[in-house]
Each structure stands twice: as structure tokens, then as C-alpha cells.
Amino acid sequence: MYRKFTVLMAAISAAVILFGCSSGKKELYIYNWSDYINEDLVKRFEEENNCKIILDYFDSNETMYAKLQAGATGYDIVFPSGYMVNMMAQQGLLLKLDQSKIPNLKNLDEKYIPFSMDENQEYSVPYMISNTGIGYLASKAGDDFDPSWNIFADPRYKGRMTMLNDMREAIGAALKYLGYSMNTIKSDELEAAKKILIGWKRNLAKFEADQYKNGLVSEEFYFSQGYSGDVYQVMEENEDINYAIPKEGTTLSSDNMVILKGSKNTDLAYAFINFLLDGKVAAENIEYVYYLAPNKEAYQYLSDEIKNEPAILMPDEILNKCEVLKDLGENNELYSKIWDEVKAAK
Ligand code: N2P
């Protein structure tokens, strides 16, 4: 009896070593923003490739980066924004891409490539273009609402507003409101933005990057700084929800797919990236997440609803108001310092 059990255990461990998991299927570990992929596509890829995908989520670039720096290993594909791709590449975290394994790179829309910080896709492949704005309840904002970041200063909505728990986005909104660049390193501009943000904070329920969506649906929150597609996703649940890009301008992000150097299954990782770049697949993904995959083969399959939505397929007058966050090298610390002070302020 004992011997039979030992033989069986040896066979199981051999299978685990050979196939990487007890079900015998290859595994792909993905670390993505929440609500940022159509999970039907994930299932389709699993079936077509006889593999298992394990999804894990983050709510800001900085949370993801801190987790990786604290030693989280095991992820194959991660979805950082452009400035974070630069930081991760410099830290030696990213695999240099073998483009011959991603033939669908040809589908990328050149118009949006400059927004990624890695224009030749050396380490990253553009996934979605997003912008940041204000999700709000139209009935509370009234007809004369003139979208401005300074809505967060309005005491009438105290406790009913949220901003993203994301230092570059929150400080960036205050900088934009003041007419400064979201990438400034000038101390007087940053100091002024800090004061504005501390003033806004006193009116906020919290800094938060995920639950605000449900908060808008339940009408607990009236105004939330949020990501375009996330707000569009919840509009289906409450038709009072609207989205606006503040008149002062905002952030445009090119979020990207990267393969981590420690990836154990790079062929499967390349196959998944290539799959998401297929025109039809990218269109299905856009229709679900309400962000724009910069994929010129995809646009022909999009519904009119998406095609006519200026926050998704942004016309130039919106694009021109947007700024892309940059990696500021050692000056990134200026932002972390201000963020700590904002968080600590009463
Ligand atoms: C997904 C938010 C991703 C946009 N929920 C961040 N640029």
C-alpha cells in the first residue's frame, strides 16, 4: 500500500514538473488593471491553446511596480502605462521583445505609437489608449456644468466626490487646473499643485481607483476622477452617469503589454499578445472595455455607438488637450514626496 502511494506521488510530481501544473495545462500569469480585458477572449485563448490563464489585478502603476519590486515573481505579462515601461525597462525587469513572434504588430495604428514611450516596441506593445476625466451624475451637476478639475473644490459636494488613488493622476489634475504640465519638475508649480490638491482632498470621500464605479452607480458619489472606459462601463447600470474631459485638459495613457524577464512561458506570452492584436479580437475587446485598442484592423468591426464616442475614438481637439505622463527619472521622487504630504494632510 505504502509503496503504491509513493510510486503514485512520484508520477504526479513528474507530471507537475513536465507540464507546469497539476492539470497538465500550460499556465500564463497575467497582471493587469482591473476591468481592462474582455474575459470571454481570455477563455477563447485558453480553449484554443489548451492552457490556463491566471489573472491578477492592480489599480495603479505604482501599486504594480511596488509589488514587483517587493519580489513578486511568477507573472508573465504585465500592462504598464508608457512612463512605467521606461522605469521597468531601466530596472532590467523586461524581456527585450522578439518581434518575429508577434506578426500582428503590423495591425498597430501608427497614429497612436508616439503616445507609447517605446516607439519601436523594443520592450512593450501598445494595448489600449485611455484618458482620465470626471465621471458624474448629470442630475447633480445640473445643465450648466462646465467640466473643470476645480469641481473638487465645491463644498456643496463634500463627501460625495472621489479622486484616483494614483499620485501622477491626482497631482496631474491639480497641475493641469493651474495650467501647468503634468510632467513639471519645477518646485513652485508642484508646491502650488500640492496646496490645491490638499484643498480638494478636504471635500473628497477618499482617494480610490476601483470602487468609485459602483459608488457612481449607487449614487453615493456624484463626481469621481476616473478612467474613460471604466466610467463608460458603468453607464449601462445607471443612465444618470456621464463622463467629461475637463476643459483644462487631462492625461492620455498608452497602456502596454510587456513580458517580464522571469517569464517561464514566453512562447505562450507572445501568442497571447499576438492574439490580442488580431483585428477582430481587438474590436471585441474595445466593445467590452470601452477603451481604444490602437489597432487599424479593428476599427472596421466597431459599432457606431463606439465609433461616435469622442472619449474613445478621440477627435484631435480632445487629443490636443491631453498630455502623456513621462518617466521623470530621479525627479519621480518629487511626486512621491508631495503625494505623501497630501496623504498626511488633515
Ligand atoms: C482600467 C484602467 C486603465 C486605465 N480599469 C489606466 N490608464
Coordinates of C-alpha atoms and ligand atoms in Angstrom, one line a residue:
M1 CA 0.0 0.0 0.0
Y2 CA 2.7 2.5 1.1
R3 CA 4.8 1.6 -1.9
K4 CA 1.9 2.1 -4.4
F5 CA 1.3 5.5 -2.8
T6 CA 4.9 6.5 -3.2
V7 CA 5.0 5.5 -6.8
L8 CA 1.8 7.4 -7.5
M9 CA 3.2 10.5 -5.8
A10 CA 6.4 10.3 -7.8
A11 CA 4.3 10.1 -11.0
I12 CA 2.3 13.1 -10.1
S13 CA 5.3 15.2 -9.3
A14 CA 6.9 14.2 -12.6
A15 CA 3.8 15.3 -14.3
V16 CA 3.8 18.7 -12.5
I17 CA 7.4 19.2 -13.4
L18 CA 6.8 18.3 -17.0
F19 CA 3.6 20.3 -17.6
G20 CA 4.0 23.0 -15.1
C21 CA 0.7 22.4 -13.3
S22 CA -1.3 19.5 -12.0
S23 CA -4.0 19.8 -14.7
G24 CA -1.3 19.2 -17.3
K25 CA -2.0 22.5 -18.9
K26 CA 0.5 25.3 -19.6
E27 CA -0.2 28.4 -17.5
L28 CA 0.1 32.0 -18.2
Y29 CA 0.1 34.5 -15.3
I30 CA -1.2 38.0 -16.2
Y31 CA -1.1 41.1 -14.1
N32 CA -3.5 43.8 -15.5
W33 CA -5.5 46.8 -14.5
S34 CA -9.0 45.8 -13.2
D35 CA -11.9 45.8 -15.8
Y36 CA -9.4 46.1 -18.6
I37 CA -10.0 42.9 -20.7
N38 CA -12.9 41.1 -22.1
E39 CA -12.7 37.8 -20.2
D40 CA -14.6 35.9 -23.0
L41 CA -11.4 36.5 -25.0
V42 CA -9.3 35.0 -22.2
K43 CA -11.5 31.9 -22.3
R44 CA -11.3 31.7 -26.0
F45 CA -7.5 31.8 -25.9
E46 CA -7.4 29.2 -23.2
E47 CA -9.5 26.8 -25.3
E48 CA -7.6 27.4 -28.5
N49 CA -4.3 26.9 -26.8
N50 CA -5.2 24.3 -24.2
C51 CA -3.8 26.4 -21.4
K52 CA -4.9 28.1 -18.2
I53 CA -4.7 31.9 -17.7
I54 CA -4.4 33.2 -14.2
L55 CA -5.5 36.9 -13.9
D56 CA -4.4 39.2 -11.1
Y57 CA -5.3 42.9 -10.9
F58 CA -3.8 46.2 -9.9
D59 CA -5.2 49.7 -9.6
S60 CA -2.2 51.9 -10.4
N61 CA 1.1 51.7 -12.0
E62 CA 2.8 52.4 -8.7
T63 CA 1.0 49.6 -6.8
M64 CA 2.0 47.1 -9.5
Y65 CA 5.6 48.4 -9.5
A66 CA 5.9 48.2 -5.7
K67 CA 4.7 44.7 -5.8
L68 CA 7.2 43.6 -8.4
Q69 CA 10.0 45.4 -6.6
A70 CA 9.0 43.7 -3.3
G71 CA 9.8 40.4 -5.1
A72 CA 6.5 39.3 -6.6
T73 CA 7.6 36.9 -9.3
G74 CA 5.7 34.5 -11.5
Y75 CA 3.9 36.9 -13.7
D76 CA 4.4 36.5 -17.5
I77 CA 2.6 39.6 -18.9
V78 CA 2.0 42.9 -17.2
F79 CA 0.2 46.0 -18.5
P80 CA 2.1 49.2 -17.5
S81 CA 1.5 52.7 -18.9
G82 CA 4.2 54.2 -21.0
Y83 CA 6.2 56.0 -18.3
M84 CA 6.2 52.9 -16.2
V85 CA 7.5 50.8 -19.2
N86 CA 10.5 53.1 -19.2
M87 CA 11.1 52.6 -15.4
M88 CA 10.7 48.9 -15.6
A89 CA 13.0 48.6 -18.6
Q90 CA 15.7 50.6 -16.8
Q91 CA 15.4 48.3 -13.8
G92 CA 16.0 45.3 -16.1
L93 CA 12.6 43.8 -15.4
L94 CA 11.5 43.4 -19.0
L95 CA 12.3 41.0 -21.7
K96 CA 13.5 42.5 -25.0
L97 CA 10.8 41.5 -27.4
D98 CA 11.4 39.2 -30.4
Q99 CA 9.1 40.9 -32.9
S100 CA 9.1 37.9 -35.2
K101 CA 6.9 36.2 -32.6
I102 CA 4.2 39.0 -32.8
P103 CA 3.3 39.2 -36.5
N104 CA 0.1 41.1 -35.7
L105 CA 2.3 44.1 -34.7
K106 CA 1.5 45.2 -38.3
N107 CA -2.0 46.0 -37.2
L108 CA -1.0 48.8 -34.8
D109 CA -2.3 52.2 -35.7
E110 CA 0.8 54.5 -36.3
K111 CA -1.2 57.5 -35.1
Y112 CA -1.0 56.4 -31.5
I113 CA 2.5 54.9 -31.5
P114 CA 4.1 58.3 -30.4
F115 CA 2.0 58.1 -27.2
S116 CA 3.7 55.0 -26.1
M117 CA 7.2 55.7 -24.7
D118 CA 8.7 52.9 -26.6
E119 CA 8.1 53.8 -30.2
N120 CA 9.8 50.8 -31.7
Q121 CA 8.2 48.2 -29.5
E122 CA 11.5 47.1 -28.1
Y123 CA 10.0 46.1 -24.7
S124 CA 6.3 46.8 -25.0
V125 CA 3.3 46.6 -27.3
P126 CA 0.5 49.2 -27.1
Y127 CA -2.7 47.7 -25.7
M128 CA -5.2 50.4 -25.1
I129 CA -5.4 54.2 -25.2
S130 CA -7.2 55.7 -22.3
N131 CA -7.9 59.2 -20.9
T132 CA -8.8 60.4 -17.4
G133 CA -11.7 62.6 -16.7
I134 CA -14.7 63.1 -14.5
G135 CA -17.5 60.6 -14.1
Y136 CA -20.5 62.4 -12.7
L137 CA -24.2 62.2 -12.1
A138 CA -25.9 64.6 -14.6
S139 CA -28.8 65.3 -12.3
K140 CA -26.5 66.5 -9.5
A141 CA -24.2 68.5 -11.9
G142 CA -27.1 70.4 -13.5
D143 CA -27.3 71.7 -17.0
D144 CA -24.8 74.5 -16.6
F145 CA -21.9 72.1 -15.5
D146 CA -18.8 73.4 -17.1
P147 CA -16.4 70.4 -16.6
S148 CA -13.3 71.6 -14.6
W149 CA -11.0 69.9 -12.3
N150 CA -11.9 72.5 -9.8
I151 CA -15.3 70.8 -9.2
F152 CA -13.4 69.1 -6.3
A153 CA -13.2 72.5 -4.6
D154 CA -17.0 72.8 -4.5
P155 CA -18.2 72.4 -0.8
R156 CA -21.7 71.5 -1.9
Y157 CA -20.4 68.1 -2.8
K158 CA -18.3 67.5 0.2
G159 CA -18.0 63.7 1.0
R160 CA -19.6 62.9 -2.4
M161 CA -16.6 63.0 -4.6
T162 CA -13.5 60.8 -5.1
M163 CA -10.2 61.2 -6.9
L164 CA -7.9 58.4 -8.1
N165 CA -5.6 56.9 -5.6
D166 CA -2.8 57.4 -8.1
M167 CA -0.2 60.1 -7.5
R168 CA 0.6 61.1 -11.1
E169 CA -3.2 61.3 -11.9
A170 CA -4.2 63.2 -8.8
I171 CA -1.3 65.6 -8.7
G172 CA -1.6 65.9 -12.5
A173 CA -5.2 67.1 -12.3
A174 CA -4.2 69.9 -9.9
L175 CA -1.2 70.8 -12.2
K176 CA -3.5 70.9 -15.2
Y177 CA -6.0 73.0 -13.3
L178 CA -3.3 75.5 -12.7
G179 CA -2.3 75.5 -16.3
Y180 CA 1.0 73.6 -15.7
S181 CA 2.4 70.5 -17.3
M182 CA 1.6 67.2 -15.7
N183 CA 5.3 66.4 -16.1
T184 CA 6.7 69.5 -14.4
I185 CA 9.6 69.3 -12.1
K186 CA 9.5 73.0 -11.1
S187 CA 9.2 73.2 -7.3
D188 CA 7.0 76.3 -7.2
E189 CA 4.5 74.6 -9.6
L190 CA 4.5 71.4 -7.7
E191 CA 4.1 73.3 -4.4
A192 CA 1.1 75.2 -5.8
A193 CA -0.5 71.9 -7.0
K194 CA 0.0 70.3 -3.6
K195 CA -1.9 73.2 -2.0
I196 CA -4.8 72.8 -4.5
L197 CA -4.9 69.1 -4.0
I198 CA -4.9 69.3 -0.2
G199 CA -7.9 71.7 -0.6
W200 CA -9.7 69.3 -2.8
K201 CA -8.9 66.4 -0.5
R202 CA -10.9 68.0 2.3
N203 CA -14.0 67.7 0.1
L204 CA -13.3 64.1 -1.0
A205 CA -14.8 60.9 0.4
K206 CA -11.5 59.3 -0.5
F207 CA -8.7 58.7 -3.0
E208 CA -9.8 55.4 -4.6
A209 CA -9.3 53.8 -8.0
D210 CA -11.8 51.0 -8.3
Q211 CA -14.9 51.2 -6.0
Y212 CA -15.8 54.7 -7.3
K213 CA -17.5 53.0 -10.3
N214 CA -20.0 51.2 -8.0
G215 CA -20.3 54.4 -6.0
L216 CA -21.5 56.3 -9.1
V217 CA -24.0 53.6 -9.9
S218 CA -25.4 53.6 -6.3
E219 CA -25.3 57.4 -6.4
E220 CA -23.1 57.5 -3.2
F221 CA -20.7 59.6 -5.3
Y222 CA -21.6 62.5 -7.6
F223 CA -18.2 63.3 -9.1
S224 CA -15.3 61.0 -9.4
Q225 CA -12.0 61.4 -11.2
G226 CA -11.9 58.2 -13.3
Y227 CA -10.7 56.5 -16.4
S228 CA -12.8 56.9 -19.5
G229 CA -13.7 53.3 -20.2
D230 CA -14.3 52.5 -16.6
V231 CA -16.9 55.2 -16.4
Y232 CA -18.5 54.1 -19.7
Q233 CA -18.7 50.5 -18.4
V234 CA -20.9 51.6 -15.5
M235 CA -23.1 54.0 -17.6
E236 CA -25.1 50.9 -18.6
E237 CA -26.1 50.4 -15.0
N238 CA -27.3 54.0 -14.3
E239 CA -28.2 56.3 -17.1
D240 CA -27.6 59.4 -15.0
I241 CA -23.9 58.8 -15.2
N242 CA -21.9 60.9 -17.6
Y243 CA -18.3 61.4 -18.5
A244 CA -16.4 64.7 -19.2
I245 CA -12.9 65.7 -20.0
P246 CA -12.2 68.8 -18.0
K247 CA -11.6 72.0 -20.0
E248 CA -8.1 72.4 -18.6
G249 CA -7.0 69.1 -20.2
T250 CA -6.1 65.8 -18.9
T251 CA -3.9 62.7 -19.2
L252 CA -3.7 60.4 -22.1
S253 CA -2.3 57.0 -21.4
S254 CA -1.0 54.4 -23.8
D255 CA -1.1 51.2 -21.7
N256 CA 1.1 48.4 -22.9
M257 CA 1.8 44.7 -22.8
V258 CA 5.2 43.7 -21.6
I259 CA 6.8 40.3 -20.8
L260 CA 8.7 40.0 -17.6
K261 CA 12.3 38.7 -17.8
G262 CA 11.5 35.9 -15.4
S263 CA 8.5 34.6 -17.5
K264 CA 8.5 30.8 -17.6
N265 CA 6.3 30.6 -20.6
T266 CA 7.4 33.2 -23.1
D267 CA 6.1 31.4 -26.2
L268 CA 2.6 31.4 -24.7
A269 CA 3.1 35.0 -23.7
Y270 CA 4.0 36.0 -27.2
A271 CA 1.0 34.0 -28.5
F272 CA -1.4 35.9 -26.2
I273 CA -0.1 39.3 -27.1
N274 CA -0.4 38.4 -30.8
F275 CA -3.9 37.1 -30.2
L276 CA -5.0 40.5 -28.6
L277 CA -3.6 42.3 -31.6
D278 CA -5.8 40.4 -34.1
G279 CA -8.2 42.9 -35.6
K280 CA -11.5 41.1 -34.7
V281 CA -10.3 40.2 -31.2
A282 CA -9.2 43.8 -30.6
A283 CA -12.6 45.0 -31.7
E284 CA -14.4 42.7 -29.3
N285 CA -12.1 43.9 -26.6
I286 CA -12.8 47.6 -27.4
E287 CA -16.6 46.9 -27.4
Y288 CA -16.3 45.4 -23.9
V289 CA -13.9 47.7 -22.1
Y290 CA -14.8 51.0 -23.9
Y291 CA -11.1 51.9 -24.3
L292 CA -9.4 52.2 -27.7
A293 CA -7.0 49.5 -28.8
P294 CA -4.9 51.3 -31.3
N295 CA -5.4 48.7 -34.0
K296 CA -6.3 49.8 -37.5
E297 CA -7.7 46.3 -38.5
A298 CA -10.1 46.6 -35.6
Y299 CA -11.9 49.8 -36.5
Q300 CA -14.0 48.3 -39.3
Y301 CA -15.7 45.9 -36.9
L302 CA -16.7 48.6 -34.3
S303 CA -20.3 49.5 -33.7
D304 CA -21.5 53.0 -34.5
E305 CA -22.0 53.6 -30.8
I306 CA -18.3 53.2 -30.1
K307 CA -17.2 55.0 -33.3
N308 CA -19.2 58.1 -32.4
E309 CA -18.0 58.3 -28.8
P310 CA -15.4 61.1 -28.6
A311 CA -13.9 59.9 -25.4
I312 CA -13.0 56.6 -27.1
L313 CA -12.0 57.5 -30.7
M314 CA -10.8 60.9 -29.6
P315 CA -11.0 63.7 -32.2
D316 CA -7.9 65.9 -32.5
E317 CA -9.4 68.7 -30.4
I318 CA -9.6 66.3 -27.5
L319 CA -6.2 64.7 -28.2
N320 CA -4.6 68.1 -28.3
K321 CA -5.8 68.8 -24.8
C322 CA -4.2 65.7 -23.4
E323 CA -0.7 65.1 -22.1
V324 CA 1.1 61.9 -21.7
L325 CA 2.8 61.2 -18.4
K326 CA 6.6 60.8 -18.7
D327 CA 9.1 58.9 -16.6
L328 CA 10.9 61.7 -14.8
G329 CA 13.9 59.6 -13.7
E330 CA 15.2 60.7 -10.3
N331 CA 12.6 63.5 -10.3
N332 CA 9.8 61.0 -9.9
E333 CA 10.6 61.4 -6.2
L334 CA 9.3 64.9 -6.2
Y335 CA 5.9 63.5 -6.9
S336 CA 6.1 60.7 -4.3
K337 CA 7.1 63.3 -1.7
I338 CA 4.2 65.6 -2.5
W339 CA 1.9 62.6 -2.6
D340 CA 3.0 61.6 1.0
E341 CA 2.3 65.1 2.1
V342 CA -1.1 65.2 0.6
K343 CA -2.0 61.8 2.1
A344 CA -0.8 63.0 5.5
A345 CA -2.6 66.4 5.4
K346 CA -5.7 66.9 7.5
Ligands
N2P1 C1 -8.6 50.1 -16.3 C2 -8.0 51.4 -16.2 C3 -6.8 51.6 -17.1 C4 -6.5 52.9 -17.5 N1 -9.6 49.9 -15.4 C5 -5.2 53.4 -16.9 N2 -4.5 54.2 -17.8

